[in-house]
Short mmCIF file of C-alpha atoms in Angstrom, two decimals:
data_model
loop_
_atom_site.label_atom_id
_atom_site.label_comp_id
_atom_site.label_asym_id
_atom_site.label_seq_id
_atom_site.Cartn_x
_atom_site.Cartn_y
_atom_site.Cartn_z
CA UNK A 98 -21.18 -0.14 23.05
CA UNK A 99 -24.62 -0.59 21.19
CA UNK A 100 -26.93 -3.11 21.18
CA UNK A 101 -26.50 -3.35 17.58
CA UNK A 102 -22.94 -3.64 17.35
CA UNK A 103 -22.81 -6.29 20.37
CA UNK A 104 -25.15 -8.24 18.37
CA UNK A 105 -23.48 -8.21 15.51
CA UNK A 106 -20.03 -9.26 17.61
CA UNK A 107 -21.91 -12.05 19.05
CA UNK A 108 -23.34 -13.56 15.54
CA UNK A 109 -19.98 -12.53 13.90
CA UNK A 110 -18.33 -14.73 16.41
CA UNK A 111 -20.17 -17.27 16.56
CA UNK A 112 -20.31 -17.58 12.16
CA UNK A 113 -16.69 -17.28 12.48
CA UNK A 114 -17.41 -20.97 14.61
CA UNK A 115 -19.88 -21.92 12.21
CA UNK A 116 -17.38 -21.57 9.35
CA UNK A 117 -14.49 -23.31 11.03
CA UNK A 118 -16.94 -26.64 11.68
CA UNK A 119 -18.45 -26.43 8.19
CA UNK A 120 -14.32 -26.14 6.79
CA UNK A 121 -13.26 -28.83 8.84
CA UNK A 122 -15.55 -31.03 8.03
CA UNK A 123 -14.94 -30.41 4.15
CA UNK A 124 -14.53 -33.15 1.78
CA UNK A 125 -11.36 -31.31 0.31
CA UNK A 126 -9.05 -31.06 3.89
CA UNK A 127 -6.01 -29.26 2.44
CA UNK A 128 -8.41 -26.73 1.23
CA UNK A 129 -10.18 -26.67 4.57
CA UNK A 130 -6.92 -26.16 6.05
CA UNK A 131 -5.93 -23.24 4.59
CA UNK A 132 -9.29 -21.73 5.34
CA UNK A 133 -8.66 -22.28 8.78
CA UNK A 134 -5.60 -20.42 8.90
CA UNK A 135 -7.56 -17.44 7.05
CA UNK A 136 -10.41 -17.43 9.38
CA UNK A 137 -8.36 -17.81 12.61
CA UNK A 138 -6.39 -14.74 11.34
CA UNK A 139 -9.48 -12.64 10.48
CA UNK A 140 -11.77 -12.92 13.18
CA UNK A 141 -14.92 -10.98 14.07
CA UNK A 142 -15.57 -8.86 17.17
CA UNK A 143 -12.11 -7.90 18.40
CA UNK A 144 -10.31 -4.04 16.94
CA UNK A 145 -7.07 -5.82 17.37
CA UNK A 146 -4.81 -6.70 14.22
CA UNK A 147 -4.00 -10.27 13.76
CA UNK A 148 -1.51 -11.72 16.69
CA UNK A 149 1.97 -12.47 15.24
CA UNK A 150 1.72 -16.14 15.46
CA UNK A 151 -1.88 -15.62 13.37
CA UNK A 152 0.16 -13.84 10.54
CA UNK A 153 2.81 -16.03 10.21
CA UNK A 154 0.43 -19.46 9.91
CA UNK A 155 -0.67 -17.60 6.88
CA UNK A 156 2.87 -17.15 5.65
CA UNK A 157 3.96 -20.15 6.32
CA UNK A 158 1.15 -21.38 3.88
CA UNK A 159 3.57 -20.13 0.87
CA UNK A 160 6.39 -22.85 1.76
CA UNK A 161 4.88 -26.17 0.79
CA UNK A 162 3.22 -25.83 -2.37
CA UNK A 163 2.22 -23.30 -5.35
CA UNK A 164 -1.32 -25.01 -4.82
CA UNK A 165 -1.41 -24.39 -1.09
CA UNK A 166 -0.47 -20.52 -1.55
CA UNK A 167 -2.65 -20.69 -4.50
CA UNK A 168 -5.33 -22.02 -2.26
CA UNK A 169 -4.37 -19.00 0.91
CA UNK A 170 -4.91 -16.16 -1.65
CA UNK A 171 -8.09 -17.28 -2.92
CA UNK A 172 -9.34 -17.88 0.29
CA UNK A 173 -8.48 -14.96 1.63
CA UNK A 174 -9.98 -12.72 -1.30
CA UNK A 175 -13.14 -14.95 -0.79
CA UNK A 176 -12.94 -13.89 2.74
CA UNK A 177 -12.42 -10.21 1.93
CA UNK A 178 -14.85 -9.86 -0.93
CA UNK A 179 -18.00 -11.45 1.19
CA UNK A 180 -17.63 -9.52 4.31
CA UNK A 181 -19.22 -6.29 5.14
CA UNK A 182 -18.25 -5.95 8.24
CA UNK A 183 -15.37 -3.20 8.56
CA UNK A 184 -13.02 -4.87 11.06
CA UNK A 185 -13.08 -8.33 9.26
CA UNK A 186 -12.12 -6.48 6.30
CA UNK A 187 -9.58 -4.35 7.47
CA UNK A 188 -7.92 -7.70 9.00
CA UNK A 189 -7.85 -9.30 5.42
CA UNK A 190 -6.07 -6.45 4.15
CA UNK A 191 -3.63 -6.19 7.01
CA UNK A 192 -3.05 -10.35 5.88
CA UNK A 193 -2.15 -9.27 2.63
CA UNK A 194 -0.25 -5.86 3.80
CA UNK A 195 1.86 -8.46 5.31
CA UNK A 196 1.98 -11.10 2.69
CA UNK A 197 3.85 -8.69 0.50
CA UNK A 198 6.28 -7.64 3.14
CA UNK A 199 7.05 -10.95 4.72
CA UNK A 200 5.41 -13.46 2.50
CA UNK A 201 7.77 -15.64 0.59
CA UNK A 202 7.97 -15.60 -3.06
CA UNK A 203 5.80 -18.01 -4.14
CA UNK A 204 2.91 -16.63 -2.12
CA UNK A 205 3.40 -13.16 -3.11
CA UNK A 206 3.46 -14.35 -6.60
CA UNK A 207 0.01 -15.70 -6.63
CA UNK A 208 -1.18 -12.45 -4.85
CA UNK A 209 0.14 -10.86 -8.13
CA UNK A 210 -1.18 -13.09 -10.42
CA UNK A 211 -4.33 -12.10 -8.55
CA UNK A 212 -3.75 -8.98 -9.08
CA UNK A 213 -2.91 -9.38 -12.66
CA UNK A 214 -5.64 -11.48 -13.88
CA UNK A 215 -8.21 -8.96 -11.92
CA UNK A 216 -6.83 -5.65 -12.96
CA UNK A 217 -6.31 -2.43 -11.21
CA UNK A 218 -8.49 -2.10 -8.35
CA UNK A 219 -8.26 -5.89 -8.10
CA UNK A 220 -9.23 -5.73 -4.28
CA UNK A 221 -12.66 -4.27 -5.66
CA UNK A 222 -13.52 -2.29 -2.51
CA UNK A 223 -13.75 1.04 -4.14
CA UNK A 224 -17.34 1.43 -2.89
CA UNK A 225 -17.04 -1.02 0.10
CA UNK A 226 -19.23 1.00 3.11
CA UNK A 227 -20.44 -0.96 6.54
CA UNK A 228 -23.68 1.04 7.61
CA UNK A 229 -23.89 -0.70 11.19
CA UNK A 230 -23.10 2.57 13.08
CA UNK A 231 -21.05 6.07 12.54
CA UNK A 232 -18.33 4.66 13.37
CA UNK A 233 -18.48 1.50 11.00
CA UNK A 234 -19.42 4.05 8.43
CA UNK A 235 -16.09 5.73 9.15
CA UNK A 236 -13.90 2.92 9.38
CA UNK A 237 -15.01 1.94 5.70
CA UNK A 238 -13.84 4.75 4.47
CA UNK A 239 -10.12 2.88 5.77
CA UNK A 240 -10.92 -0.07 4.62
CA UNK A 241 -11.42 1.85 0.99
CA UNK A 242 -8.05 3.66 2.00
CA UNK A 243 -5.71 1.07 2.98
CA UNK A 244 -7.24 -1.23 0.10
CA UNK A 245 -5.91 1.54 -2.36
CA UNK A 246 -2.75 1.56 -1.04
CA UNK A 247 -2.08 -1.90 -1.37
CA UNK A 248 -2.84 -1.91 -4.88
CA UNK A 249 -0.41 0.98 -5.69
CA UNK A 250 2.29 -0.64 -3.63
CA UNK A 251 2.18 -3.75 -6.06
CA UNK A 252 1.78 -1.03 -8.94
CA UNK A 253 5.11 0.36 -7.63
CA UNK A 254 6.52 -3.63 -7.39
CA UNK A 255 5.81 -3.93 -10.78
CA UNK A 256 6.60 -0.57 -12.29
CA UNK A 257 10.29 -1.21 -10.29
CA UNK A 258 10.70 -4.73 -10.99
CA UNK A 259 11.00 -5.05 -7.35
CA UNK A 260 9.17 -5.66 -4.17
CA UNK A 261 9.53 -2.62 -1.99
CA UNK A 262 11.15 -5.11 0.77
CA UNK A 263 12.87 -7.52 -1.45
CA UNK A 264 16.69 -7.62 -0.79
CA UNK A 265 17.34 -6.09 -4.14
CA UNK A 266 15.54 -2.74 -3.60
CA UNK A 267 17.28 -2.80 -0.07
CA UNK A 268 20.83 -3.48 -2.13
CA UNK A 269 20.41 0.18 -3.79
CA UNK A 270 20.93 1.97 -1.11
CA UNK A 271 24.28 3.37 -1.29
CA UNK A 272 25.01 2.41 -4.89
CA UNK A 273 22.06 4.72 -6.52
CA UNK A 274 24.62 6.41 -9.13
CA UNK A 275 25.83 2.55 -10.26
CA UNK A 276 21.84 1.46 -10.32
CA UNK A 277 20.52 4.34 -12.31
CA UNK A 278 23.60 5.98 -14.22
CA UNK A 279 21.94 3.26 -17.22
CA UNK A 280 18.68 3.91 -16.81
CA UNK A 281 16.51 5.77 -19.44
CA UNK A 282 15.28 8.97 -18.40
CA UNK A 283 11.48 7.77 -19.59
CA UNK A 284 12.26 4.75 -17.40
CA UNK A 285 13.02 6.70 -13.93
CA UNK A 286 10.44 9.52 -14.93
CA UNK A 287 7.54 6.43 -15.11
CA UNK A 288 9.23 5.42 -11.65
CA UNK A 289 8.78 8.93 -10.29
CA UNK A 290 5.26 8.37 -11.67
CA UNK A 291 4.28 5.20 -10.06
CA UNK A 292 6.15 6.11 -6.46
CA UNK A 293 4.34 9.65 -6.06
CA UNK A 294 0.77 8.36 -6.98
CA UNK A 295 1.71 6.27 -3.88
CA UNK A 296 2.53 9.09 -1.74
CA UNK A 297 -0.58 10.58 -3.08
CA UNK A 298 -2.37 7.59 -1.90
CA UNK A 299 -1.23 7.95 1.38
CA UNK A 300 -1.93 11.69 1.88
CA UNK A 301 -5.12 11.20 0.42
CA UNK A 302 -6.32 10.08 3.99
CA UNK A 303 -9.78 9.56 5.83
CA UNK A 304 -11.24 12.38 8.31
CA UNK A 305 -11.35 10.25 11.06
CA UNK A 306 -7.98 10.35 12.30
CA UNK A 307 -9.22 9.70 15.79
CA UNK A 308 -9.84 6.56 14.86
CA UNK A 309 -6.25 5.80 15.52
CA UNK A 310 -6.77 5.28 19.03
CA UNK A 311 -8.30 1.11 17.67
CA UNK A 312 -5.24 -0.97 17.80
CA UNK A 313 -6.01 -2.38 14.74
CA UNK A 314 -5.86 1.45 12.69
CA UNK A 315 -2.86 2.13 14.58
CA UNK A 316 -0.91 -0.82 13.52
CA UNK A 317 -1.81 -0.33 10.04
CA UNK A 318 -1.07 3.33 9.58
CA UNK A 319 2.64 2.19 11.34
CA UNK A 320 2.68 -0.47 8.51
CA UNK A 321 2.06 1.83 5.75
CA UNK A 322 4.38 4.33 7.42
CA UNK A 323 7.22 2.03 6.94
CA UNK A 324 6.43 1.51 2.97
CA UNK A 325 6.08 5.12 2.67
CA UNK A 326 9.90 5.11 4.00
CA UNK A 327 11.19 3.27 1.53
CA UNK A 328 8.83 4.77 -0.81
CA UNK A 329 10.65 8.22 0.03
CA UNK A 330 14.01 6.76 -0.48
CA UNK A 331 13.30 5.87 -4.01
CA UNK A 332 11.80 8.82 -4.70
CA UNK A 333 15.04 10.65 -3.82
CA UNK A 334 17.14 8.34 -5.43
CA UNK A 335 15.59 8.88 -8.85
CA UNK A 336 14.86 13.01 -8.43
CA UNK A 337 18.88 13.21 -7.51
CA UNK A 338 19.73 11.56 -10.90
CA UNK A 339 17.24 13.10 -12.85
CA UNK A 340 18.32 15.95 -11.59
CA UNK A 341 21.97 15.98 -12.46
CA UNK A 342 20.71 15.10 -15.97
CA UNK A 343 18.17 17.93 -16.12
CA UNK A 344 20.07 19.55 -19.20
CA UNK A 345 19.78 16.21 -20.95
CA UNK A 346 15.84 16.23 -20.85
CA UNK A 347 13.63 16.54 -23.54
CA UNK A 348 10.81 19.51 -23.16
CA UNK A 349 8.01 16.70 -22.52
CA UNK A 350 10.14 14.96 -20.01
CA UNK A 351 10.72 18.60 -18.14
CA UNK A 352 7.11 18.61 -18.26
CA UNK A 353 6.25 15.27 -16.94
CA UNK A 354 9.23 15.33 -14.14
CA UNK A 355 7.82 19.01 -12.81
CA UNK A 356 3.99 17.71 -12.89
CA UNK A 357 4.98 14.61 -10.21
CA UNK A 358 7.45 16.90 -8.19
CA UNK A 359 4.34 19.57 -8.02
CA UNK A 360 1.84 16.30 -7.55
CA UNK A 361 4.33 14.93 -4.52
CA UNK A 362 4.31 18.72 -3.00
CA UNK A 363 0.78 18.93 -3.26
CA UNK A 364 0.15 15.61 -0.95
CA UNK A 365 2.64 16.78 1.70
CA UNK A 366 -0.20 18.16 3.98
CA UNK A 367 -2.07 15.30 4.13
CA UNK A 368 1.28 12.59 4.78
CA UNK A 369 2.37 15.47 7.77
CA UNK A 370 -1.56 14.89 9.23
CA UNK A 371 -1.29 11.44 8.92
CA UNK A 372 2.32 10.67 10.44
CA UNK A 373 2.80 14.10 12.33
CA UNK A 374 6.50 13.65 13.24
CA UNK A 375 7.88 10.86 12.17
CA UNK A 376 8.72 9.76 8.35
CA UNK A 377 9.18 13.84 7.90
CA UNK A 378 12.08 13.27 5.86
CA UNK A 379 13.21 17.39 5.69
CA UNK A 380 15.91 16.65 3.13
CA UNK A 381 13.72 15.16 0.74
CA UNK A 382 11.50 17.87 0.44
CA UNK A 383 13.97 20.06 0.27
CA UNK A 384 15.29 18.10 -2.54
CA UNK A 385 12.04 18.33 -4.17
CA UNK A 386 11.61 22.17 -3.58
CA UNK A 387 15.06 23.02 -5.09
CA UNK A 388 14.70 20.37 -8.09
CA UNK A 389 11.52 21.91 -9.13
CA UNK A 390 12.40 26.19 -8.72
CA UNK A 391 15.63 24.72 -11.19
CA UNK A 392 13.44 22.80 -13.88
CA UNK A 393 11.15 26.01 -13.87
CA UNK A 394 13.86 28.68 -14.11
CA UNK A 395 15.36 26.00 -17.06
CA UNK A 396 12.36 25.81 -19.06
CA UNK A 397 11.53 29.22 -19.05
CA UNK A 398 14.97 30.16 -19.85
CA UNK A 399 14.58 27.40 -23.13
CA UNK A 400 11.30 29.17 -23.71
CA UNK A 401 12.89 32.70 -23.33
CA UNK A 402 15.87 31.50 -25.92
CA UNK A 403 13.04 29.83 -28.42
CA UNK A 404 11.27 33.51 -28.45
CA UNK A 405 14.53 35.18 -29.30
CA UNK A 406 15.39 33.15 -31.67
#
């Protein structure tokens, strides 16, 4: 390791000590409290994701109060938004990755008011780069990857009316033709929409897939792995119906439901890099290949019929 980067380990760890005197000795302690918890849980130095018991102080920060999970979010966006060290950041996002899995309610919704009040791109760390070393330089370009993610997972939360996780998304499985057989076709088209750009998100991957080999990468490409899951199994749900109602579409929903099958085709490379064997899902795809040669051969047959006539 480099003389730089143990330099920067040392002063990183010993800020991180810094900040947790300077908090503690706060005039506002409940706020300096909830710092703790973020700083403890995003420390410098170490490539390891935050230990279990880390994850779930920050959790259990949602139980008490809508202040107090008002008061982990902003401190953890505060923490987020002024690092620029890599690791620190891909920590925070890992925090937040599992705020919305395992968070309870009212902590997830102030990460969406967050989110709301902000915009897209709320997590702002489009052009996020740590220039310490090659492989800082690298790891930024996760840190602008998972950060992306995360956004279009509570994109897909909202578009659903669901978290991904929530028991009610977990309640359609098996009872997809009661769920959907009500739904508006424009509804599970902008569904199709939201879920794929996800997908795309998540083929859309860095270079550096060596970097998997750091515990903390490794953890969070297993984390986004198992939204991607259920991200596949609402895909499928939605391009079954809409397929058994392809007869019923109008010609600008044919064209809207082929452009995201093509667009979720087009990212399957870069998912098959990124997870190799697992999450391969076969009968999706195939799904996806035989929906798509049918809504071709159908709209060329309607534009065959509209020449004739």
């Amino acid at each position: 390791m480099g003389y730089r980067k143990n330099l920067r380990i040392v002063c990183g760890n010993l800020k991180d000590k810094g900040s947790l005197i300077k908090t503690v000795l706060s005039s506002k302690p409940h706020k300096s409290a909830v710092r703790c918890v973020i700083l403890r849980a995003t420390t410098h130095g170490s490539s390891s994701p935050p230990s279990n018991h880390r994850i779930a102080a920050v959790i259990s920060l949602g139980l008490e109060s809508k202040t107090e999970a008002c008061s982990c979010i902003q401190a953890l966006m505060d923490r987020l938004h002024s690092t620029s060290d890599a690791l620190v950041a891909l920590k925070c996002l890992y925090t937040i990755h599992n705020i919305i899995g395992k968070g309870f309610f009212i902590l997830k919704d102030q990460l969406s008011m967050y989110e709301y009040f902000r915009g897209r791109n709320f997590l702002k760390l489009l052009t996020f780069r740590d220039d310490l070393d090659p492989e800082t330089r690298e790891m930024s370009k996760w840190v602008r990857w998972y950060a992306a993610i995360l956004e279009q997972n509570l994109l897909v939360s909202k578009v659903l009316g669901c978290h991904l996780y929530s028991k009610r998304a977990k309640n359609v499985i098996g009872k997809e033709k009661d769920n959907f057989s009500s739904s508006l076709n424009s509804d599970l088209l902008n569904d199709i929409d939201a879920l794929v750009e996800f997908a795309c998100q998540v083929g859309d991957l860095p270079d550096s897939l060596h970097l998997q080999r750091k515990s903390l990468v490794y953890e969070i490409v297993r984390s986004v792995g198992e939204d991607y899951r259920l991200v596949q199994r609402e895909i499928g749900t939605r391009v079954a119906e809409l397929e058994a109602r392809m007869m019923s579409l109008s010609s600008s929903e044919w064209t809207q439901f082929l452009n995201s099958l093509t667009k979720f085709e087009d990212c399957k490379e870069g998912i098959s890099l990124l997870f190799r064997n697992r999450n391969r899902n076969d009968e999706l795809w195939d799904l996806v290949k035989e929906t798509r040669a049918k809504l071709v051969a159908v709209m060329k047959d309607r534009g065959n019929d509209g020449k004739r006539t």
